[in-house]
Short mmCIF file of N, CA, C and O in Angstrom, two decimals:
data_model
loop_
_atom_site.label_atom_id
_atom_site.label_comp_id
_atom_site.label_asym_id
_atom_site.label_seq_id
_atom_site.Cartn_x
_atom_site.Cartn_y
_atom_site.Cartn_z
N MET Y 1284 -264.88 -4.77 -187.61
CA MET Y 1284 -264.91 -5.14 -186.20
C MET Y 1284 -266.08 -6.10 -185.97
O MET Y 1284 -267.19 -5.88 -186.39
N SER Y 1285 -265.80 -7.15 -185.27
CA SER Y 1285 -266.79 -8.18 -184.97
C SER Y 1285 -267.53 -7.85 -183.68
O SER Y 1285 -266.98 -7.19 -182.80
N ILE Y 1286 -268.77 -8.32 -183.57
CA ILE Y 1286 -269.50 -8.14 -182.31
C ILE Y 1286 -268.81 -8.87 -181.18
O ILE Y 1286 -269.04 -8.56 -180.01
N LEU Y 1287 -267.95 -9.83 -181.50
CA LEU Y 1287 -267.25 -10.58 -180.47
C LEU Y 1287 -266.03 -9.84 -179.94
O LEU Y 1287 -265.44 -10.26 -178.95
N ASP Y 1288 -265.64 -8.74 -180.58
CA ASP Y 1288 -264.47 -8.00 -180.12
C ASP Y 1288 -264.73 -7.29 -178.80
O ASP Y 1288 -263.82 -7.04 -178.03
N ASN Y 1289 -265.97 -6.92 -178.55
CA ASN Y 1289 -266.32 -6.17 -177.36
C ASN Y 1289 -267.45 -6.89 -176.65
O ASN Y 1289 -268.50 -7.15 -177.24
N PHE Y 1290 -267.26 -7.21 -175.36
CA PHE Y 1290 -268.24 -8.00 -174.64
C PHE Y 1290 -269.58 -7.28 -174.50
O PHE Y 1290 -270.64 -7.90 -174.58
N SER Y 1291 -269.55 -5.97 -174.32
CA SER Y 1291 -270.80 -5.21 -174.23
C SER Y 1291 -271.58 -5.29 -175.53
O SER Y 1291 -272.81 -5.42 -175.52
N ASP Y 1292 -270.86 -5.21 -176.65
CA ASP Y 1292 -271.52 -5.34 -177.95
C ASP Y 1292 -272.12 -6.74 -178.11
O ASP Y 1292 -273.22 -6.89 -178.63
N TRP Y 1293 -271.38 -7.75 -177.66
CA TRP Y 1293 -271.88 -9.13 -177.74
C TRP Y 1293 -273.14 -9.28 -176.91
O TRP Y 1293 -274.13 -9.87 -177.36
N LYS Y 1294 -273.15 -8.75 -175.69
CA LYS Y 1294 -274.34 -8.86 -174.83
C LYS Y 1294 -275.51 -8.13 -175.47
O LYS Y 1294 -276.64 -8.62 -175.43
N SER Y 1295 -275.26 -6.97 -176.05
CA SER Y 1295 -276.35 -6.23 -176.71
C SER Y 1295 -276.91 -7.02 -177.89
O SER Y 1295 -278.12 -7.13 -178.07
N PHE Y 1296 -276.01 -7.58 -178.70
CA PHE Y 1296 -276.42 -8.38 -179.84
C PHE Y 1296 -277.24 -9.58 -179.38
O PHE Y 1296 -278.32 -9.85 -179.90
N LEU Y 1297 -276.72 -10.31 -178.38
CA LEU Y 1297 -277.42 -11.48 -177.87
C LEU Y 1297 -278.77 -11.08 -177.27
O LEU Y 1297 -279.79 -11.74 -177.51
N GLY Y 1298 -278.79 -9.99 -176.53
CA GLY Y 1298 -280.04 -9.52 -175.94
C GLY Y 1298 -281.09 -9.19 -177.00
O GLY Y 1298 -282.27 -9.51 -176.84
N ASP Y 1299 -280.65 -8.55 -178.07
CA ASP Y 1299 -281.57 -8.23 -179.17
C ASP Y 1299 -282.13 -9.49 -179.81
O ASP Y 1299 -283.32 -9.58 -180.11
N ARG Y 1300 -281.27 -10.50 -180.01
CA ARG Y 1300 -281.73 -11.75 -180.62
C ARG Y 1300 -282.68 -12.49 -179.68
O ARG Y 1300 -283.67 -13.08 -180.14
N VAL Y 1301 -282.39 -12.47 -178.39
CA VAL Y 1301 -283.28 -13.12 -177.42
C VAL Y 1301 -284.64 -12.44 -177.44
O VAL Y 1301 -285.68 -13.11 -177.46
N GLU Y 1302 -284.65 -11.13 -177.46
CA GLU Y 1302 -285.91 -10.40 -177.48
C GLU Y 1302 -286.70 -10.70 -178.76
O GLU Y 1302 -287.92 -10.90 -178.72
N GLN Y 1303 -286.03 -10.75 -179.89
CA GLN Y 1303 -286.70 -11.07 -181.16
C GLN Y 1303 -287.28 -12.48 -181.11
O GLN Y 1303 -288.41 -12.71 -181.58
N ALA Y 1304 -286.54 -13.41 -180.55
CA ALA Y 1304 -287.03 -14.80 -180.46
C ALA Y 1304 -288.25 -14.87 -179.56
O ALA Y 1304 -289.22 -15.56 -179.88
N LYS Y 1305 -288.24 -14.15 -178.45
CA LYS Y 1305 -289.40 -14.14 -177.56
C LYS Y 1305 -290.61 -13.54 -178.25
O LYS Y 1305 -291.72 -14.06 -178.15
N GLN Y 1306 -290.41 -12.45 -178.97
CA GLN Y 1306 -291.51 -11.80 -179.67
C GLN Y 1306 -292.06 -12.68 -180.78
O GLN Y 1306 -293.24 -12.60 -181.12
N ALA Y 1307 -291.21 -13.53 -181.34
CA ALA Y 1307 -291.65 -14.45 -182.38
C ALA Y 1307 -292.34 -15.68 -181.80
O ALA Y 1307 -292.80 -16.55 -182.54
N GLY Y 1308 -292.40 -15.77 -180.46
CA GLY Y 1308 -293.12 -16.85 -179.83
C GLY Y 1308 -292.27 -18.05 -179.42
O GLY Y 1308 -292.81 -19.09 -179.07
N MET Y 1309 -290.94 -17.89 -179.47
CA MET Y 1309 -290.09 -19.00 -179.09
C MET Y 1309 -290.20 -19.23 -177.58
O MET Y 1309 -290.13 -18.29 -176.80
N GLU Y 1310 -290.40 -20.47 -177.20
CA GLU Y 1310 -290.53 -20.81 -175.79
C GLU Y 1310 -289.18 -20.74 -175.10
O GLU Y 1310 -288.13 -20.90 -175.72
N SER Y 1311 -289.21 -20.52 -173.80
CA SER Y 1311 -288.00 -20.35 -173.00
C SER Y 1311 -287.07 -21.55 -173.11
O SER Y 1311 -285.86 -21.39 -173.26
N GLU Y 1312 -287.62 -22.76 -173.06
CA GLU Y 1312 -286.78 -23.96 -173.15
C GLU Y 1312 -286.08 -24.04 -174.50
O GLU Y 1312 -284.90 -24.38 -174.59
N THR Y 1313 -286.79 -23.72 -175.56
CA THR Y 1313 -286.20 -23.73 -176.90
C THR Y 1313 -285.11 -22.67 -176.99
O THR Y 1313 -284.03 -22.93 -177.53
N LEU Y 1314 -285.37 -21.51 -176.44
CA LEU Y 1314 -284.39 -20.43 -176.44
C LEU Y 1314 -283.12 -20.85 -175.71
O LEU Y 1314 -282.01 -20.60 -176.19
N GLN Y 1315 -283.26 -21.51 -174.59
CA GLN Y 1315 -282.10 -21.98 -173.84
C GLN Y 1315 -281.34 -23.06 -174.60
O GLN Y 1315 -280.10 -23.10 -174.55
N ASN Y 1316 -282.05 -23.92 -175.33
CA ASN Y 1316 -281.38 -24.93 -176.15
C ASN Y 1316 -280.59 -24.29 -177.28
O ASN Y 1316 -279.47 -24.72 -177.58
N VAL Y 1317 -281.14 -23.25 -177.88
CA VAL Y 1317 -280.42 -22.53 -178.93
C VAL Y 1317 -279.18 -21.86 -178.34
O VAL Y 1317 -278.10 -21.90 -178.93
N ALA Y 1318 -279.32 -21.26 -177.16
CA ALA Y 1318 -278.18 -20.62 -176.49
C ALA Y 1318 -277.09 -21.65 -176.22
O ALA Y 1318 -275.90 -21.36 -176.38
N TYR Y 1319 -277.48 -22.85 -175.82
CA TYR Y 1319 -276.50 -23.92 -175.58
C TYR Y 1319 -275.78 -24.28 -176.88
O TYR Y 1319 -274.55 -24.43 -176.90
N GLN Y 1320 -276.51 -24.40 -177.97
CA GLN Y 1320 -275.90 -24.73 -179.26
C GLN Y 1320 -274.93 -23.63 -179.71
O GLN Y 1320 -273.85 -23.92 -180.22
N ILE Y 1321 -275.32 -22.38 -179.50
CA ILE Y 1321 -274.44 -21.26 -179.85
C ILE Y 1321 -273.19 -21.30 -178.98
O ILE Y 1321 -272.07 -21.11 -179.48
N GLY Y 1322 -273.37 -21.54 -177.68
CA GLY Y 1322 -272.22 -21.64 -176.78
C GLY Y 1322 -271.26 -22.75 -177.20
O GLY Y 1322 -270.04 -22.56 -177.19
N SER Y 1323 -271.81 -23.89 -177.59
CA SER Y 1323 -270.97 -25.00 -178.06
C SER Y 1323 -270.19 -24.60 -179.30
O SER Y 1323 -268.98 -24.84 -179.41
N TYR Y 1324 -270.87 -23.98 -180.24
CA TYR Y 1324 -270.22 -23.53 -181.47
C TYR Y 1324 -269.10 -22.54 -181.16
O TYR Y 1324 -267.97 -22.68 -181.65
N LEU Y 1325 -269.40 -21.53 -180.35
CA LEU Y 1325 -268.40 -20.51 -180.03
C LEU Y 1325 -267.19 -21.12 -179.33
O LEU Y 1325 -266.05 -20.79 -179.64
N SER Y 1326 -267.44 -22.04 -178.41
CA SER Y 1326 -266.35 -22.68 -177.67
C SER Y 1326 -265.44 -23.47 -178.59
O SER Y 1326 -264.23 -23.47 -178.43
N GLU Y 1327 -266.04 -24.14 -179.57
CA GLU Y 1327 -265.27 -25.00 -180.46
C GLU Y 1327 -264.65 -24.27 -181.65
O GLU Y 1327 -263.60 -24.67 -182.15
N GLN Y 1328 -265.30 -23.20 -182.13
CA GLN Y 1328 -264.91 -22.61 -183.41
C GLN Y 1328 -264.35 -21.19 -183.35
O GLN Y 1328 -263.78 -20.73 -184.33
N VAL Y 1329 -264.54 -20.48 -182.24
CA VAL Y 1329 -264.20 -19.06 -182.21
C VAL Y 1329 -263.21 -18.79 -181.08
O VAL Y 1329 -263.44 -19.20 -179.94
N ASP Y 1330 -262.12 -18.12 -181.42
CA ASP Y 1330 -261.15 -17.74 -180.39
C ASP Y 1330 -261.69 -16.57 -179.59
O ASP Y 1330 -262.21 -15.60 -180.17
N PRO Y 1331 -261.58 -16.64 -178.26
CA PRO Y 1331 -262.04 -15.52 -177.43
C PRO Y 1331 -261.30 -14.23 -177.80
O PRO Y 1331 -260.10 -14.26 -178.06
N LYS Y 1332 -262.04 -13.12 -177.82
CA LYS Y 1332 -261.46 -11.85 -178.23
C LYS Y 1332 -261.16 -10.92 -177.06
O LYS Y 1332 -260.55 -9.90 -177.23
N ASN Y 1333 -261.65 -11.28 -175.86
CA ASN Y 1333 -261.44 -10.40 -174.72
C ASN Y 1333 -261.46 -11.24 -173.45
O ASN Y 1333 -261.71 -12.45 -173.49
N ASP Y 1334 -261.15 -10.61 -172.32
CA ASP Y 1334 -261.05 -11.33 -171.04
C ASP Y 1334 -262.36 -12.02 -170.66
O ASP Y 1334 -262.36 -13.14 -170.15
N GLN Y 1335 -263.49 -11.36 -170.89
CA GLN Y 1335 -264.77 -11.94 -170.52
C GLN Y 1335 -265.05 -13.20 -171.33
O GLN Y 1335 -265.53 -14.20 -170.79
N GLU Y 1336 -264.77 -13.15 -172.61
CA GLU Y 1336 -264.99 -14.32 -173.46
C GLU Y 1336 -264.04 -15.45 -173.10
O GLU Y 1336 -264.42 -16.62 -173.14
N ARG Y 1337 -262.79 -15.11 -172.71
CA ARG Y 1337 -261.86 -16.16 -172.28
C ARG Y 1337 -262.37 -16.84 -171.01
O ARG Y 1337 -262.30 -18.06 -170.88
N LEU Y 1338 -262.90 -16.05 -170.09
CA LEU Y 1338 -263.45 -16.63 -168.86
C LEU Y 1338 -264.65 -17.53 -169.18
O LEU Y 1338 -264.74 -18.65 -168.66
N LEU Y 1339 -265.55 -17.06 -170.03
CA LEU Y 1339 -266.71 -17.88 -170.40
C LEU Y 1339 -266.26 -19.19 -171.06
O LEU Y 1339 -266.81 -20.25 -170.78
N LYS Y 1340 -265.26 -19.12 -171.93
CA LYS Y 1340 -264.76 -20.33 -172.58
C LYS Y 1340 -264.16 -21.28 -171.56
O LYS Y 1340 -264.40 -22.49 -171.61
N GLN Y 1341 -263.40 -20.76 -170.60
CA GLN Y 1341 -262.80 -21.60 -169.57
C GLN Y 1341 -263.88 -22.27 -168.73
O GLN Y 1341 -263.79 -23.46 -168.41
N LEU Y 1342 -264.91 -21.51 -168.37
CA LEU Y 1342 -266.02 -22.09 -167.60
C LEU Y 1342 -266.74 -23.16 -168.43
O LEU Y 1342 -267.08 -24.23 -167.92
N TRP Y 1343 -266.99 -22.84 -169.70
CA TRP Y 1343 -267.67 -23.77 -170.60
C TRP Y 1343 -266.88 -25.07 -170.71
O TRP Y 1343 -267.42 -26.16 -170.55
N ASP Y 1344 -265.58 -24.94 -170.96
CA ASP Y 1344 -264.73 -26.12 -171.16
C ASP Y 1344 -264.59 -26.94 -169.88
O ASP Y 1344 -264.41 -28.15 -169.95
N ALA Y 1345 -264.68 -26.30 -168.72
CA ALA Y 1345 -264.54 -27.00 -167.44
C ALA Y 1345 -265.81 -27.77 -167.08
O ALA Y 1345 -265.74 -28.74 -166.32
N GLY Y 1346 -266.94 -27.36 -167.62
CA GLY Y 1346 -268.22 -27.94 -167.23
C GLY Y 1346 -268.62 -29.14 -168.06
O GLY Y 1346 -268.15 -29.32 -169.18
N ASP Y 1347 -269.50 -29.94 -167.49
CA ASP Y 1347 -270.12 -31.02 -168.26
C ASP Y 1347 -271.33 -30.43 -169.00
O ASP Y 1347 -271.60 -29.23 -168.92
N GLN Y 1348 -272.07 -31.26 -169.72
CA GLN Y 1348 -273.18 -30.76 -170.54
C GLN Y 1348 -274.23 -30.04 -169.69
O GLN Y 1348 -274.72 -28.98 -170.08
N GLN Y 1349 -274.55 -30.57 -168.53
CA GLN Y 1349 -275.55 -29.94 -167.67
C GLN Y 1349 -275.07 -28.57 -167.21
O GLN Y 1349 -275.84 -27.61 -167.19
N GLN Y 1350 -273.82 -28.47 -166.86
CA GLN Y 1350 -273.28 -27.19 -166.42
C GLN Y 1350 -273.19 -26.19 -167.58
O GLN Y 1350 -273.43 -25.00 -167.40
N GLN Y 1351 -272.87 -26.68 -168.76
CA GLN Y 1351 -272.84 -25.82 -169.94
C GLN Y 1351 -274.24 -25.29 -170.25
O GLN Y 1351 -274.41 -24.13 -170.60
N GLN Y 1352 -275.25 -26.16 -170.11
CA GLN Y 1352 -276.63 -25.71 -170.32
C GLN Y 1352 -277.02 -24.65 -169.29
O GLN Y 1352 -277.70 -23.68 -169.62
N ALA Y 1353 -276.55 -24.82 -168.05
CA ALA Y 1353 -276.83 -23.83 -167.02
C ALA Y 1353 -276.14 -22.51 -167.36
O ALA Y 1353 -276.74 -21.43 -167.20
N LEU Y 1354 -274.92 -22.56 -167.85
CA LEU Y 1354 -274.20 -21.35 -168.23
C LEU Y 1354 -274.90 -20.64 -169.39
O LEU Y 1354 -275.06 -19.42 -169.38
N ALA Y 1355 -275.36 -21.41 -170.36
CA ALA Y 1355 -276.10 -20.82 -171.49
C ALA Y 1355 -277.39 -20.17 -171.00
O ALA Y 1355 -277.73 -19.06 -171.41
N SER Y 1356 -278.07 -20.84 -170.08
CA SER Y 1356 -279.29 -20.29 -169.51
C SER Y 1356 -279.00 -18.99 -168.76
O SER Y 1356 -279.77 -18.03 -168.84
N LEU Y 1357 -277.91 -18.97 -168.03
CA LEU Y 1357 -277.53 -17.75 -167.30
C LEU Y 1357 -277.21 -16.60 -168.25
O LEU Y 1357 -277.54 -15.44 -167.96
N MET Y 1358 -276.58 -16.90 -169.37
CA MET Y 1358 -276.29 -15.84 -170.34
C MET Y 1358 -277.59 -15.27 -170.90
O MET Y 1358 -277.72 -14.05 -171.06
N VAL Y 1359 -278.55 -16.13 -171.18
CA VAL Y 1359 -279.85 -15.66 -171.66
C VAL Y 1359 -280.49 -14.77 -170.59
O VAL Y 1359 -280.99 -13.68 -170.88
N LYS Y 1360 -280.45 -15.23 -169.36
CA LYS Y 1360 -281.04 -14.45 -168.26
C LYS Y 1360 -280.32 -13.12 -168.08
O LYS Y 1360 -280.96 -12.09 -167.86
N LEU Y 1361 -279.01 -13.12 -168.21
CA LEU Y 1361 -278.22 -11.89 -168.10
C LEU Y 1361 -278.67 -10.85 -169.11
O LEU Y 1361 -278.92 -9.70 -168.77
N VAL Y 1362 -278.83 -11.26 -170.36
CA VAL Y 1362 -279.22 -10.29 -171.38
C VAL Y 1362 -280.69 -9.94 -171.28
O VAL Y 1362 -281.08 -8.82 -171.62
N GLN Y 1363 -281.52 -10.86 -170.80
CA GLN Y 1363 -282.93 -10.52 -170.57
C GLN Y 1363 -283.04 -9.47 -169.46
O GLN Y 1363 -283.83 -8.54 -169.57
N ASN Y 1364 -282.26 -9.62 -168.42
CA ASN Y 1364 -282.26 -8.64 -167.33
C ASN Y 1364 -281.80 -7.29 -167.84
O ASN Y 1364 -282.33 -6.26 -167.43
N ARG Y 1365 -280.83 -7.28 -168.73
CA ARG Y 1365 -280.34 -6.04 -169.33
C ARG Y 1365 -281.47 -5.39 -170.13
O ARG Y 1365 -281.73 -4.19 -170.01
N ASN Y 1366 -282.17 -6.20 -170.91
CA ASN Y 1366 -283.27 -5.68 -171.71
C ASN Y 1366 -284.38 -5.14 -170.82
O ASN Y 1366 -284.96 -4.08 -171.10
N ASN Y 1367 -284.70 -5.85 -169.73
CA ASN Y 1367 -285.74 -5.40 -168.82
C ASN Y 1367 -285.34 -4.12 -168.12
O ASN Y 1367 -286.17 -3.23 -167.91
N ALA Y 1368 -284.06 -3.99 -167.73
CA ALA Y 1368 -283.60 -2.78 -167.08
C ALA Y 1368 -283.64 -1.59 -168.04
O ALA Y 1368 -284.03 -0.48 -167.66
N ASN Y 1369 -283.28 -1.82 -169.30
CA ASN Y 1369 -283.32 -0.75 -170.30
C ASN Y 1369 -284.76 -0.34 -170.61
O ASN Y 1369 -285.03 0.82 -170.89
N ALA Y 1370 -285.68 -1.29 -170.57
CA ALA Y 1370 -287.08 -0.99 -170.86
C ALA Y 1370 -287.67 -0.12 -169.75
O ALA Y 1370 -288.54 0.70 -170.01
N GLY Y 1371 -287.19 -0.31 -168.54
CA GLY Y 1371 -287.69 0.47 -167.41
C GLY Y 1371 -287.08 1.86 -167.31
O GLY Y 1371 -287.55 2.68 -166.55
N SER Y 1372 -286.03 2.11 -168.07
CA SER Y 1372 -285.34 3.41 -168.00
C SER Y 1372 -286.05 4.48 -168.78
O SER Y 1372 -286.70 4.30 -169.72
#
């Protein structure tokens, strides 16, 4: 089973990688650029496995580069918020 099969698993995986990158000293702008590159790769190379991923792909494909970068930034923020909420629990 792939982490892409389940959206919650994907968010957890992405959140863990974002946290590791932050702890390693990666700056926010660099992190967002990496998220954009991952989003581009997933959109071009990976078939969506669930409804959430299909929606993200549709949004990605509908947007221009600036909008795609904003979407990637929002995904990073989404998983950071998840990590922050879990840390407070």
